[in-house]
Coordinates of C-alpha atoms and ligand atoms in Angstrom, one line a residue:
X1 CA 87.6 170.9 65.2
X2 CA 89.0 170.1 61.8
X3 CA 88.0 166.7 60.4
X4 CA 91.0 164.7 59.3
X5 CA 91.5 161.3 57.8
X6 CA 92.7 158.0 59.2
X7 CA 96.5 158.0 59.5
X8 CA 96.9 154.3 58.9
X9 CA 100.7 154.6 58.1
X10 CA 101.2 156.4 61.4
X11 CA 99.3 153.7 63.4
X12 CA 101.3 151.0 61.6
X13 CA 104.4 152.8 62.7
X14 CA 103.3 153.0 66.3
X15 CA 102.1 149.4 66.6
X16 CA 103.8 147.5 63.8
X17 CA 107.5 147.9 64.4
X18 CA 109.1 144.7 65.5
X19 CA 110.1 146.1 68.9
X20 CA 106.6 147.4 69.7
X21 CA 105.1 144.1 68.6
X22 CA 107.5 142.1 70.8
X23 CA 106.8 144.4 73.7
X24 CA 103.1 144.1 73.5
X25 CA 103.0 140.4 72.8
X26 CA 105.7 139.2 75.2
X27 CA 105.7 141.8 78.0
X28 CA 102.1 143.0 78.0
X29 CA 100.7 139.6 77.0
X30 CA 98.6 141.1 74.1
X31 CA 96.8 143.7 76.3
X32 CA 97.6 147.2 75.0
X33 CA 96.2 149.1 77.9
X34 CA 97.2 150.5 81.3
X35 CA 96.1 149.0 84.7
X36 CA 93.9 149.7 87.7
X37 CA 95.4 149.4 91.2
X38 CA 93.2 149.7 94.3
X39 CA 94.5 151.7 97.3
X40 CA 96.8 149.5 99.4
X41 CA 97.6 147.1 96.6
X42 CA 101.2 146.7 95.3
X43 CA 101.9 148.8 92.2
X44 CA 104.4 146.2 90.9
X45 CA 101.8 143.7 89.7
X46 CA 101.1 145.1 86.3
X47 CA 99.3 142.1 84.8
X48 CA 96.9 142.0 87.8
X49 CA 96.3 145.7 87.4
X50 CA 95.4 145.2 83.7
X51 CA 92.9 142.4 84.6
X52 CA 91.4 144.7 87.3
X53 CA 91.0 147.5 84.7
X54 CA 89.1 145.0 82.4
X55 CA 86.9 144.2 85.4
X56 CA 86.1 147.9 85.9
X57 CA 85.0 148.1 82.3
X58 CA 82.8 145.0 82.7
X59 CA 81.2 146.4 85.8
X60 CA 80.6 149.8 84.2
X61 CA 79.0 148.2 81.1
X62 CA 76.7 146.4 83.6
X63 CA 75.0 144.3 80.9
X64 CA 73.5 140.8 81.3
X65 CA 75.3 137.8 79.9
X66 CA 74.5 137.3 76.2
X67 CA 74.4 141.1 75.4
X68 CA 76.0 142.2 72.2
X69 CA 78.9 144.6 72.7
X70 CA 81.2 146.5 70.3
X71 CA 84.9 146.9 71.1
X72 CA 86.1 150.0 69.2
X73 CA 89.8 149.5 68.6
X74 CA 90.1 145.9 69.8
X75 CA 93.9 145.5 69.3
X76 CA 94.7 141.8 69.7
X77 CA 91.4 141.2 71.5
X78 CA 92.5 140.8 75.1
X79 CA 89.7 143.0 76.4
X80 CA 87.1 141.3 74.1
X81 CA 88.1 137.9 75.5
X82 CA 88.0 139.2 79.1
X83 CA 84.5 140.6 78.5
X84 CA 83.4 137.2 76.9
X85 CA 84.8 135.0 79.6
X86 CA 84.3 137.1 82.8
X87 CA 81.0 138.8 81.9
X88 CA 79.4 136.4 79.3
X89 CA 79.2 139.1 76.6
X90 CA 79.2 138.6 72.9
X91 CA 81.8 140.9 71.6
X92 CA 82.5 142.3 68.1
X93 CA 85.8 144.0 67.8
X94 CA 86.9 146.4 65.1
X95 CA 90.4 147.6 64.4
X96 CA 92.2 149.2 61.4
X97 CA 95.4 147.2 61.8
X98 CA 95.3 143.9 59.9
X99 CA 98.0 142.3 62.1
X100 CA 96.1 143.1 65.3
X101 CA 93.0 141.5 63.8
X102 CA 94.9 138.4 62.8
X103 CA 96.3 138.1 66.3
X104 CA 92.9 138.6 67.8
X105 CA 91.3 135.9 65.7
X106 CA 94.2 133.5 66.4
X107 CA 94.2 134.0 70.1
X108 CA 90.4 133.8 70.4
X109 CA 90.4 130.5 68.4
X110 CA 93.1 129.2 70.7
X111 CA 91.1 130.2 73.8
X112 CA 88.0 128.5 72.3
X113 CA 86.2 131.9 72.2
X114 CA 85.6 132.2 68.5
X115 CA 81.8 131.8 69.1
X116 CA 81.7 134.7 71.6
X117 CA 84.2 137.1 70.0
X118 CA 84.4 138.2 66.3
X119 CA 86.8 140.6 64.8
X120 CA 86.3 142.9 61.8
X121 CA 88.3 145.4 59.9
X122 CA 86.7 148.7 60.7
X123 CA 87.4 152.4 61.4
X124 CA 85.3 153.4 64.4
X125 CA 84.4 156.7 62.6
X126 CA 82.5 154.7 60.0
X127 CA 81.5 151.4 61.5
X128 CA 80.5 148.4 59.4
X129 CA 77.3 147.8 61.4
X130 CA 73.7 148.7 61.2
X131 CA 71.8 151.1 63.4
X132 CA 71.0 149.9 66.9
X133 CA 72.8 146.5 66.6
X134 CA 74.6 146.6 70.0
X135 CA 73.5 146.7 73.6
X136 CA 76.8 148.2 74.6
X137 CA 80.1 149.6 73.3
X138 CA 83.4 150.5 74.7
X139 CA 86.8 152.0 73.8
X140 CA 89.7 150.9 75.9
X141 CA 92.4 153.5 75.3
X142 CA 91.6 153.9 71.6
X143 CA 89.8 157.2 71.4
X144 CA 93.1 159.0 71.8
X145 CA 93.8 158.1 68.2
X146 CA 90.5 159.6 66.9
X147 CA 90.9 162.0 64.1
X148 CA 87.4 163.3 64.6
X149 CA 86.0 162.6 68.1
X150 CA 82.5 164.0 67.5
X151 CA 82.1 161.7 64.5
X152 CA 83.4 158.7 66.4
X153 CA 80.9 159.3 69.2
X154 CA 78.1 159.8 66.7
X155 CA 79.0 156.4 65.1
X156 CA 79.0 154.7 68.5
X157 CA 75.6 156.3 69.3
X158 CA 74.2 155.1 65.9
X159 CA 75.1 151.5 66.4
X160 CA 73.7 151.3 70.0
X161 CA 70.1 150.4 70.6
X162 CA 68.0 152.9 72.6
X163 CA 69.1 152.3 76.2
X164 CA 72.5 151.0 75.1
X165 CA 75.5 151.7 77.2
X166 CA 78.9 153.2 76.3
X167 CA 82.1 153.1 78.4
X168 CA 85.2 155.1 77.4
X169 CA 88.4 154.5 79.2
X170 CA 91.7 156.2 78.6
X171 CA 94.1 159.1 79.1
X172 CA 93.5 162.7 78.1
X173 CA 95.0 166.1 78.9
X174 CA 93.7 167.7 82.0
X175 CA 92.6 170.8 79.9
X176 CA 92.8 172.0 76.3
X177 CA 96.4 172.0 75.1
X178 CA 96.1 175.8 74.5
X179 CA 95.4 176.2 78.3
X180 CA 98.4 174.2 79.5
X181 CA 101.6 176.0 80.5
X182 CA 104.1 176.2 77.6
X183 CA 106.7 173.9 79.1
X184 CA 103.9 171.2 79.5
X185 CA 102.9 171.7 75.9
X186 CA 106.5 171.4 74.8
X187 CA 106.7 168.0 76.5
X188 CA 103.2 166.7 75.6
X189 CA 102.8 167.7 71.9
X190 CA 105.8 165.8 70.4
X191 CA 104.7 162.8 72.4
X192 CA 101.1 163.0 71.0
X193 CA 102.4 163.4 67.5
X194 CA 104.8 160.5 67.7
X195 CA 102.1 158.3 69.0
X196 CA 99.4 159.5 66.5
X197 CA 97.3 160.6 69.5
X198 CA 95.3 163.0 67.4
X199 CA 92.2 162.7 69.6
X200 CA 94.2 163.9 72.6
X201 CA 94.6 167.2 70.7
X202 CA 90.8 167.5 70.1
X203 CA 89.2 166.4 73.4
X204 CA 90.3 166.7 77.0
X205 CA 89.0 166.2 80.5
X206 CA 86.9 169.4 80.4
X207 CA 85.1 168.9 77.1
X208 CA 84.5 165.2 76.6
X209 CA 81.3 165.1 78.7
X210 CA 79.9 167.9 76.5
X211 CA 81.0 166.0 73.3
X212 CA 79.1 163.0 74.6
X213 CA 76.0 165.0 75.2
X214 CA 76.2 166.6 71.7
X215 CA 76.4 163.1 70.2
X216 CA 73.1 162.3 71.9
X217 CA 74.2 160.5 75.1
X218 CA 73.3 161.0 78.7
X219 CA 76.4 161.0 80.8
X220 CA 75.9 158.7 83.7
X221 CA 79.4 159.2 85.2
X222 CA 82.6 161.0 84.4
X223 CA 85.1 159.4 86.8
X224 CA 88.5 160.9 87.2
X225 CA 90.3 157.6 87.9
X226 CA 93.9 159.0 87.8
X227 CA 94.7 157.8 91.4
X228 CA 93.9 154.2 90.3
X229 CA 96.0 154.4 87.2
X230 CA 99.0 156.3 88.8
X231 CA 100.6 153.2 90.4
X232 CA 100.8 151.6 86.9
X233 CA 102.5 154.8 85.6
X234 CA 105.0 154.6 88.5
X235 CA 105.7 150.9 88.1
X236 CA 106.1 151.1 84.3
X237 CA 108.5 153.9 84.6
X238 CA 110.6 152.1 87.2
X239 CA 110.6 148.8 85.2
X240 CA 111.3 150.2 81.8
X241 CA 113.4 153.4 82.2
X242 CA 116.7 151.6 82.2
X243 CA 115.9 149.3 79.2
X244 CA 114.7 152.3 77.3
X245 CA 117.9 154.3 78.0
X246 CA 120.0 151.4 76.8
X247 CA 118.0 150.9 73.7
X248 CA 118.0 154.6 73.0
X249 CA 121.8 154.8 73.3
X250 CA 122.9 151.6 71.7
X251 CA 119.9 150.5 69.5
X252 CA 117.5 152.0 67.1
X253 CA 115.0 154.0 69.2
X254 CA 112.5 154.2 66.3
X255 CA 111.9 150.5 66.6
X256 CA 110.8 150.9 70.2
X257 CA 108.2 153.6 70.0
X258 CA 105.9 152.0 72.5
X259 CA 108.5 151.4 75.0
X260 CA 109.5 155.0 74.6
X261 CA 105.9 156.0 75.1
X262 CA 105.4 154.0 78.3
X263 CA 108.5 155.6 79.8
X264 CA 107.9 159.2 78.5
X265 CA 104.3 159.2 79.7
X266 CA 105.9 159.6 83.1
X267 CA 107.4 163.0 82.2
X268 CA 104.0 164.4 81.3
X269 CA 101.9 162.7 84.0
X270 CA 101.0 165.9 85.8
X271 CA 99.0 167.0 82.7
X272 CA 97.4 163.6 82.0
X273 CA 94.2 162.5 83.6
X274 CA 92.8 159.0 83.2
X275 CA 89.0 158.9 82.9
X276 CA 86.2 156.3 82.8
X277 CA 83.2 157.9 81.2
X278 CA 79.9 155.9 81.3
X279 CA 77.1 157.1 79.1
X280 CA 73.7 155.9 77.9
X281 CA 71.8 156.3 74.6
X282 CA 68.4 157.6 75.9
X283 CA 65.7 154.9 75.6
X284 CA 63.0 155.5 73.1
Ligands
SAM1 C1 96.3 151.3 72.7 S1 95.6 150.1 71.5 C2 94.3 149.4 72.5 C3 93.9 148.0 72.0 C4 92.9 147.3 72.9 N1 91.7 148.1 73.2 C5 93.5 146.9 74.2 O1 93.3 147.5 75.3 O2 94.3 145.9 74.2 C6 94.7 151.2 70.4 C7 94.1 150.4 69.3 O3 93.1 151.3 68.6 C8 93.2 151.0 67.2 N2 92.7 152.1 66.4 C9 93.2 153.4 66.3 N3 92.4 154.2 65.5 C10 91.3 153.4 65.2 C11 90.2 153.6 64.4 N4 90.0 154.8 63.8 N5 89.3 152.6 64.2 C12 89.5 151.4 64.8 N6 90.6 151.1 65.6 C13 91.5 152.1 65.8 C14 94.7 150.7 67.0 O4 94.9 150.1 65.8 C15 95.0 149.9 68.2 O5 94.8 148.5 68.0

């Protein structure tokens, strides 16, 4: 794996354009993540699915109230606030986008959660924290942007105390890109490039458990949760396909990169798996 550098300009392009910000703020209500739907539930209730995914994270962290937890790639802090209110955790979020951090601080202050959530500028490949400061850490759909996944995992390992717990949630290709059929690669690669999903080129469903072990973790569970995520993929495509087509034809598609991403994810769904990895830094 070639070590690269943070592509801040690329991330600003993905998350900072007016259309993307409007979409995430108004439509997704500040949560920049997919959703979890139980069998038998309606796929149309996207906000409920997002809340349920946050609950899955809290249950996998399985930490007592008052535990210190790192949110790697916190966005506007929706997940941090969910962990603080529903699981009593004390959350420190890091992100590299100043406008996400400003939103996170503003929304936490408004929710009277400033004492249980704090937000810092930080790249999760070089965290601004000391060794062993946290009881837990998580990445909610952020490792896909990693320019050096082994280094990111080593940093997460460093800041956890012995016995500390890590939960990684997010999409990845079902196998190394080189092993996918060429038509699949032709669909997937431009999408990954447009979205600065560098990490998704470097890890995949088959090698992430090994990378966790190489970083010093014991893997407790590698859950292929694709069936729980698939209803969100279906619903998002149905809701947003037409608006995206209209914007693409009559507007400026570059302004709506995230809307494009949510729609185009559908075309590559066969090659995308959604995983929840739970790992532990061995005690002592
Ligand atoms: C899909 S959003 C998820 C945000 C949040 N976890 C949520 O679920 O609402 C990905 C976030 O990761 C952040 N990010 C990307 N690379 C990062 C890095 N190297 N260090 C810290 N944050 C990063 C982005 O700025 C963005 O806010």
